[in-house]
PDB file of C-alpha atoms in Angstrom:
ATOM      1  CA  MET A 189     -15.290 -12.462 -20.137  1.00 49.00           C
ATOM      2  CA  THR A 190     -15.740 -11.848 -16.479  1.00 57.00           C
ATOM      3  CA  PRO A 191     -14.455  -8.844 -15.022  1.00 72.00           C
ATOM      4  CA  GLY A 192     -11.827  -9.314 -12.277  1.00 90.00           C
ATOM      5  CA  LYS A 193     -12.317  -8.132  -8.432  1.00 94.00           C
ATOM      6  CA  ALA A 194     -11.681  -4.761  -7.240  1.00 96.00           C
ATOM      7  CA  ALA A 195      -8.983  -4.549  -4.783  1.00 97.00           C
ATOM      8  CA  ALA A 196      -7.699  -2.183  -2.315  1.00 98.00           C
ATOM      9  CA  PHE A 197      -4.336  -1.746  -3.069  1.00 98.00           C
ATOM     10  CA  LEU A 198      -2.416  -0.057   0.342  1.00 98.00           C
ATOM     11  CA  ASP A 199       0.851   1.174   0.575  1.00 98.00           C
ATOM     12  CA  ARG A 200       2.725  -0.111   4.292  1.00 98.00           C
ATOM     13  CA  ASP A 201       4.538   2.485   5.483  1.00 97.00           C
ATOM     14  CA  GLY A 202       2.823   5.286   7.078  1.00 97.00           C
ATOM     15  CA  THR A 203      -0.725   3.566   5.970  1.00 98.00           C
ATOM     16  CA  ILE A 204      -0.823   0.243   7.821  1.00 98.00           C
ATOM     17  CA  ILE A 205       2.084   0.630  10.348  1.00 98.00           C
ATOM     18  CA  HIS A 206       3.978   3.748  11.587  1.00 96.00           C
ATOM     19  CA  ASP A 207       6.591   4.936   9.471  1.00 95.00           C
ATOM     20  CA  VAL A 208       9.996   4.112  10.791  1.00 92.00           C
ATOM     21  CA  ASP A 209      12.897   4.827   8.364  1.00 90.00           C
ATOM     22  CA  TYR A 210      14.623   1.641   6.684  1.00 93.00           C
ATOM     23  CA  LEU A 211      12.391  -0.692   9.506  1.00 95.00           C
ATOM     24  CA  ARG A 212      14.711  -3.647   9.718  1.00 93.00           C
ATOM     25  CA  SER A 213      13.179  -5.204  13.496  1.00 95.00           C
ATOM     26  CA  PRO A 214      10.077  -6.753  13.973  1.00 97.00           C
ATOM     27  CA  GLU A 215      10.345  -5.342  17.631  1.00 97.00           C
ATOM     28  CA  GLU A 216       9.519  -1.910  15.981  1.00 96.00           C
ATOM     29  CA  VAL A 217       6.631  -2.804  13.898  1.00 98.00           C
ATOM     30  CA  GLU A 218       3.228  -0.482  15.352  1.00 98.00           C
ATOM     31  CA  LEU A 219       0.063  -0.715  13.756  1.00 98.00           C
ATOM     32  CA  MET A 220      -1.355   2.522  12.457  1.00 97.00           C
ATOM     33  CA  PRO A 221      -4.558   3.364  14.888  1.00 97.00           C
ATOM     34  CA  GLY A 222      -7.612   1.607  13.021  1.00 98.00           C
ATOM     35  CA  ALA A 223      -5.461  -0.029  10.759  1.00 98.00           C
ATOM     36  CA  ALA A 224      -6.181  -3.870  11.468  1.00 98.00           C
ATOM     37  CA  ALA A 225     -10.227  -2.640  11.791  1.00 98.00           C
ATOM     38  CA  ALA A 226     -10.112  -0.813   8.420  1.00 98.00           C
ATOM     39  CA  ILE A 227      -8.474  -4.097   6.956  1.00 98.00           C
ATOM     40  CA  ALA A 228     -11.056  -6.432   8.937  1.00 98.00           C
ATOM     41  CA  GLN A 229     -14.034  -4.416   6.811  1.00 98.00           C
ATOM     42  CA  LEU A 230     -12.349  -5.207   3.647  1.00 98.00           C
ATOM     43  CA  ASN A 231     -11.564  -9.028   4.615  1.00 98.00           C
ATOM     44  CA  ALA A 232     -15.343  -8.888   5.437  1.00 97.00           C
ATOM     45  CA  ARG A 233     -16.499  -7.512   2.011  1.00 96.00           C
ATOM     46  CA  ASP A 234     -14.498 -10.026   0.101  1.00 96.00           C
ATOM     47  CA  VAL A 235     -12.283  -7.402  -1.258  1.00 97.00           C
ATOM     48  CA  PRO A 236      -8.845  -8.367  -1.720  1.00 98.00           C
ATOM     49  CA  VAL A 237      -5.892  -6.437  -0.054  1.00 98.00           C
ATOM     50  CA  ILE A 238      -3.069  -6.042  -1.619  1.00 98.00           C
ATOM     51  CA  VAL A 239       0.332  -4.616  -0.256  1.00 98.00           C
ATOM     52  CA  VAL A 240       2.536  -2.695  -2.888  1.00 98.00           C
ATOM     53  CA  THR A 241       5.422  -1.123  -0.709  1.00 98.00           C
ATOM     54  CA  ASN A 242       8.639   0.123  -1.893  1.00 98.00           C
ATOM     55  CA  GLN A 243      11.942  -0.916   0.080  1.00 97.00           C
ATOM     56  CA  SER A 244      14.572   0.855  -0.873  1.00 96.00           C
ATOM     57  CA  GLY A 245      16.883   0.306   2.416  1.00 96.00           C
ATOM     58  CA  ILE A 246      17.100  -3.120   0.746  1.00 97.00           C
ATOM     59  CA  ALA A 247      18.904  -1.595  -2.255  1.00 96.00           C
ATOM     60  CA  ARG A 248      21.077   0.837   0.010  1.00 96.00           C
ATOM     61  CA  GLY A 249      22.619  -2.160   2.162  1.00 95.00           C
ATOM     62  CA  LEU A 250      20.621  -1.010   5.360  1.00 96.00           C
ATOM     63  CA  LEU A 251      18.473  -3.993   5.861  1.00 95.00           C
ATOM     64  CA  THR A 252      18.046  -7.533   4.162  1.00 96.00           C
ATOM     65  CA  GLU A 253      15.508  -9.642   2.465  1.00 97.00           C
ATOM     66  CA  ALA A 254      15.642 -11.373   5.428  1.00 97.00           C
ATOM     67  CA  ASP A 255      14.669  -8.319   7.458  1.00 97.00           C
ATOM     68  CA  TYR A 256      11.917  -7.620   5.488  1.00 97.00           C
ATOM     69  CA  ASP A 257      10.453 -10.828   5.313  1.00 97.00           C
ATOM     70  CA  ALA A 258      10.722 -10.749   9.151  1.00 98.00           C
ATOM     71  CA  VAL A 259       9.001  -7.300   9.267  1.00 98.00           C
ATOM     72  CA  ARG A 260       6.283  -8.755   7.069  1.00 98.00           C
ATOM     73  CA  GLU A 261       5.694 -11.606   9.284  1.00 98.00           C
ATOM     74  CA  ARG A 262       5.296  -8.950  12.482  1.00 98.00           C
ATOM     75  CA  VAL A 263       2.887  -7.320  10.439  1.00 98.00           C
ATOM     76  CA  ASP A 264       0.835 -10.295   9.240  1.00 98.00           C
ATOM     77  CA  GLU A 265       0.907 -11.439  12.715  1.00 98.00           C
ATOM     78  CA  LEU A 266      -0.225  -8.144  14.678  1.00 98.00           C
ATOM     79  CA  LEU A 267      -3.107  -7.886  11.948  1.00 98.00           C
ATOM     80  CA  THR A 268      -4.345 -12.090  12.303  1.00 98.00           C
ATOM     81  CA  ALA A 269      -4.564 -10.983  16.083  1.00 98.00           C
ATOM     82  CA  HIS A 270      -6.946  -8.156  15.438  1.00 98.00           C
ATOM     83  CA  GLY A 271      -9.104 -10.598  12.725  1.00 98.00           C
ATOM     84  CA  ALA A 272      -7.736  -9.129   9.647  1.00 98.00           C
ATOM     85  CA  ARG A 273      -5.335  -9.997   6.702  1.00 98.00           C
ATOM     86  CA  ILE A 274      -3.541  -9.190   3.651  1.00 98.00           C
ATOM     87  CA  ASP A 275      -3.833 -11.325   0.925  1.00 98.00           C
ATOM     88  CA  ALA A 276      -0.747 -10.486  -0.725  1.00 98.00           C
ATOM     89  CA  THR A 277       2.538  -8.268  -0.936  1.00 98.00           C
ATOM     90  CA  TYR A 278       4.516  -7.115  -3.711  1.00 98.00           C
ATOM     91  CA  VAL A 279       8.055  -4.961  -3.131  1.00 98.00           C
ATOM     92  CA  CYS A 280      10.281  -3.339  -4.847  1.00 98.00           C
ATOM     93  CA  PRO A 281      13.743  -3.602  -3.533  1.00 97.00           C
ATOM     94  CA  HIS A 282      15.773  -1.417  -5.898  1.00 97.00           C
ATOM     95  CA  HIS A 283      16.530   1.970  -6.057  1.00 96.00           C
ATOM     96  CA  PRO A 284      17.350   3.821  -8.994  1.00 95.00           C
ATOM     97  CA  ASP A 285      20.894   5.679  -7.343  1.00 95.00           C
ATOM     98  CA  TYR A 286      21.964   2.307  -6.091  1.00 95.00           C
ATOM     99  CA  THR A 287      20.335  -0.357  -8.440  1.00 94.00           C
ATOM    100  CA  GLY A 288      19.470   1.960 -11.462  1.00 94.00           C
ATOM    101  CA  PRO A 289      16.056   2.390 -12.751  1.00 93.00           C
ATOM    102  CA  CYS A 290      13.243  -0.061 -12.271  1.00 96.00           C
ATOM    103  CA  GLU A 291       9.992  -0.973 -13.436  1.00 96.00           C
ATOM    104  CA  CYS A 292       8.484  -1.587 -10.207  1.00 96.00           C
ATOM    105  CA  ARG A 293       9.588   1.010  -7.842  1.00 98.00           C
ATOM    106  CA  LYS A 294       6.003   3.493  -7.317  1.00 98.00           C
ATOM    107  CA  PRO A 295       4.680   5.350  -8.710  1.00 98.00           C
ATOM    108  CA  ALA A 296       5.684   2.932 -11.980  1.00 98.00           C
ATOM    109  CA  THR A 297       2.909   0.089 -12.274  1.00 98.00           C
ATOM    110  CA  LEU A 298       4.513  -3.059 -13.000  1.00 98.00           C
ATOM    111  CA  LEU A 299       3.774  -4.482  -9.909  1.00 98.00           C
ATOM    112  CA  TYR A 300      -0.085  -3.581  -9.656  1.00 98.00           C
ATOM    113  CA  ARG A 301       0.149  -4.873 -13.143  1.00 98.00           C
ATOM    114  CA  ARG A 302       1.373  -8.181 -11.919  1.00 98.00           C
ATOM    115  CA  ALA A 303      -0.823  -8.508  -9.042  1.00 98.00           C
ATOM    116  CA  GLY A 304      -4.055  -7.579 -11.255  1.00 98.00           C
ATOM    117  CA  SER A 305      -2.502 -10.402 -13.280  1.00 97.00           C
ATOM    118  CA  GLU A 306      -1.985 -13.027 -10.643  1.00 97.00           C
ATOM    119  CA  ARG A 307      -5.066 -12.221  -9.078  1.00 97.00           C
ATOM    120  CA  GLY A 308      -7.350 -11.887 -11.884  1.00 97.00           C
ATOM    121  CA  LEU A 309      -7.953  -8.245 -10.273  1.00 97.00           C
ATOM    122  CA  ASP A 310      -9.935  -5.283 -12.345  1.00 97.00           C
ATOM    123  CA  LEU A 311      -7.088  -2.646 -11.723  1.00 97.00           C
ATOM    124  CA  ALA A 312      -9.625   0.078 -13.488  1.00 96.00           C
ATOM    125  CA  ARG A 313     -12.330  -0.838 -10.391  1.00 95.00           C
ATOM    126  CA  SER A 314      -9.355  -1.060  -7.636  1.00 97.00           C
ATOM    127  CA  THR A 315      -8.781   1.841  -5.366  1.00 98.00           C
ATOM    128  CA  TYR A 316      -5.204   3.071  -4.237  1.00 98.00           C
ATOM    129  CA  ILE A 317      -4.337   4.060  -0.612  1.00 98.00           C
ATOM    130  CA  GLY A 318      -1.084   5.333   0.646  1.00 98.00           C
ATOM    131  CA  ASP A 319       0.377   8.411   2.373  1.00 98.00           C
ATOM    132  CA  ARG A 320       2.584   9.456  -0.160  1.00 98.00           C
ATOM    133  CA  TRP A 321       1.912  10.526  -3.702  1.00 98.00           C
ATOM    134  CA  ARG A 322       3.939   7.713  -5.141  1.00 98.00           C
ATOM    135  CA  ASP A 323       1.449   5.698  -3.486  1.00 98.00           C
ATOM    136  CA  VAL A 324      -2.191   7.037  -5.384  1.00 98.00           C
ATOM    137  CA  ALA A 325      -0.800   8.019  -8.591  1.00 98.00           C
ATOM    138  CA  PRO A 326      -0.611   4.572  -9.950  1.00 98.00           C
ATOM    139  CA  GLY A 327      -4.696   4.389  -9.165  1.00 96.00           C
ATOM    140  CA  LEU A 328      -4.376   7.608 -11.972  1.00 96.00           C
ATOM    141  CA  GLU A 329      -2.580   5.988 -14.639  1.00 97.00           C
ATOM    142  CA  LEU A 330      -4.800   2.205 -14.340  1.00 98.00           C
ATOM    143  CA  GLY A 331      -8.261   3.856 -14.157  1.00 97.00           C
ATOM    144  CA  GLY A 332      -8.953   3.534 -10.845  1.00 97.00           C
ATOM    145  CA  ARG A 333      -9.591   5.699  -7.636  1.00 97.00           C
ATOM    146  CA  GLY A 334      -6.568   7.223  -5.260  1.00 98.00           C
ATOM    147  CA  ILE A 335      -7.152   7.909  -1.699  1.00 98.00           C
ATOM    148  CA  LEU A 336      -4.006   9.702  -0.160  1.00 98.00           C
ATOM    149  CA  VAL A 337      -3.884   9.513   4.116  1.00 98.00           C
ATOM    150  CA  ALA A 338      -2.719  12.582   4.905  1.00 98.00           C
ATOM    151  CA  GLY A 339       0.096  11.544   7.757  1.00 94.00           C
ATOM    152  CA  PRO A 340       3.252  13.323   9.537  1.00 91.00           C
ATOM    153  CA  SER A 341       5.723  11.534   7.014  1.00 91.00           C
ATOM    154  CA  THR A 342       3.261  12.866   3.886  1.00 97.00           C
ATOM    155  CA  PRO A 343       4.925  15.599   2.338  1.00 97.00           C
ATOM    156  CA  PRO A 344       2.911  18.664   2.169  1.00 97.00           C
ATOM    157  CA  GLU A 345       3.426  19.027  -1.702  1.00 98.00           C
ATOM    158  CA  ASP A 346       2.235  15.390  -1.952  1.00 98.00           C
ATOM    159  CA  VAL A 347      -0.818  16.574   0.342  1.00 98.00           C
ATOM    160  CA  GLN A 348      -1.410  19.760  -2.114  1.00 98.00           C
ATOM    161  CA  ARG A 349      -1.244  17.819  -4.974  1.00 97.00           C
ATOM    162  CA  ALA A 350      -3.619  15.097  -4.036  1.00 97.00           C
ATOM    163  CA  ALA A 351      -6.244  17.750  -2.874  1.00 97.00           C
ATOM    164  CA  ARG A 352      -6.586  18.683  -6.722  1.00 97.00           C
ATOM    165  CA  GLU A 353      -6.530  14.930  -7.891  1.00 97.00           C
ATOM    166  CA  VAL A 354      -7.630  12.315  -5.733  1.00 97.00           C
ATOM    167  CA  GLU A 355      -9.754  12.422  -2.048  1.00 97.00           C
ATOM    168  CA  VAL A 356      -7.426  13.153   0.784  1.00 98.00           C
ATOM    169  CA  VAL A 357      -8.200  11.767   4.142  1.00 98.00           C
ATOM    170  CA  ALA A 358      -7.068  11.555   7.873  1.00 97.00           C
ATOM    171  CA  SER A 359      -6.471   7.659   8.157  1.00 98.00           C
ATOM    172  CA  LEU A 360      -6.714   3.933   6.525  1.00 98.00           C
ATOM    173  CA  GLY A 361     -10.255   3.589   8.888  1.00 98.00           C
ATOM    174  CA  GLU A 362     -11.688   7.260   6.914  1.00 98.00           C
ATOM    175  CA  ALA A 363     -10.510   5.819   3.356  1.00 98.00           C
ATOM    176  CA  VAL A 364     -12.001   2.344   3.945  1.00 98.00           C
ATOM    177  CA  GLY A 365     -14.890   4.168   5.154  1.00 97.00           C
ATOM    178  CA  ARG A 366     -15.090   6.592   1.972  1.00 96.00           C
ATOM    179  CA  LEU A 367     -14.616   3.285  -0.270  1.00 95.00           C
ATOM    180  CA  LEU A 368     -17.119   0.960   1.099  1.00 95.00           C
ATOM    181  CA  SER A 369     -19.621   3.092   1.511  1.00 92.00           C
ATOM    182  CA  THR A 370     -19.672   5.040  -2.078  1.00 87.00           C
ATOM    183  CA  ASN A 371     -19.176   1.669  -4.180  1.00 75.00           C
ATOM    184  CA  PRO A 372     -22.613  -0.118  -4.636  1.00 63.00           C
ATOM    185  CA  LEU A 373     -20.809  -3.155  -5.458  1.00 62.00           C
ATOM    186  CA  LEU A 374     -19.355  -3.533  -1.870  1.00 60.00           C
ATOM    187  CA  ARG A 375     -22.327  -2.412   0.158  1.00 51.00           C
TER     188      ARG A 375
END
């Protein structure tokens, strides 16, 4: 059996775009510096770019699924304008206080496993990048590589934990640079 492709699993808010609490307006979408160029590098190397995002604002009634879709479309437009693309997005619209527990809210791995199954990905060879511990923890559980992007919205305890267990970088561009320079299959 042929092994699946290694993917780059990215968080959205705080990693690709600026983290705005419960973002529901496409006009508020702003790419993080260098994010489009980093994603374009992955695209050029034929690395599937998969976004996995928690959107508890939907469960909380602070935004609708239509609001979320409009923001996602705006992110896609901005990336396309810079020659970059996201290959697939998986979203958890739940929050345990509002909808009860679920298996898709990060750091749970259901959405990653679904992406792996649907897209023929090798989760153990993949990289998990985000600005919170919950974004990189699935990588450890699935046997992959975690890289924490320490940004303004990253809790200090997440950075401390990540420094012990995964790599910590300052931007998505730095994370992608490390990924591409250390994986001989992607050079």
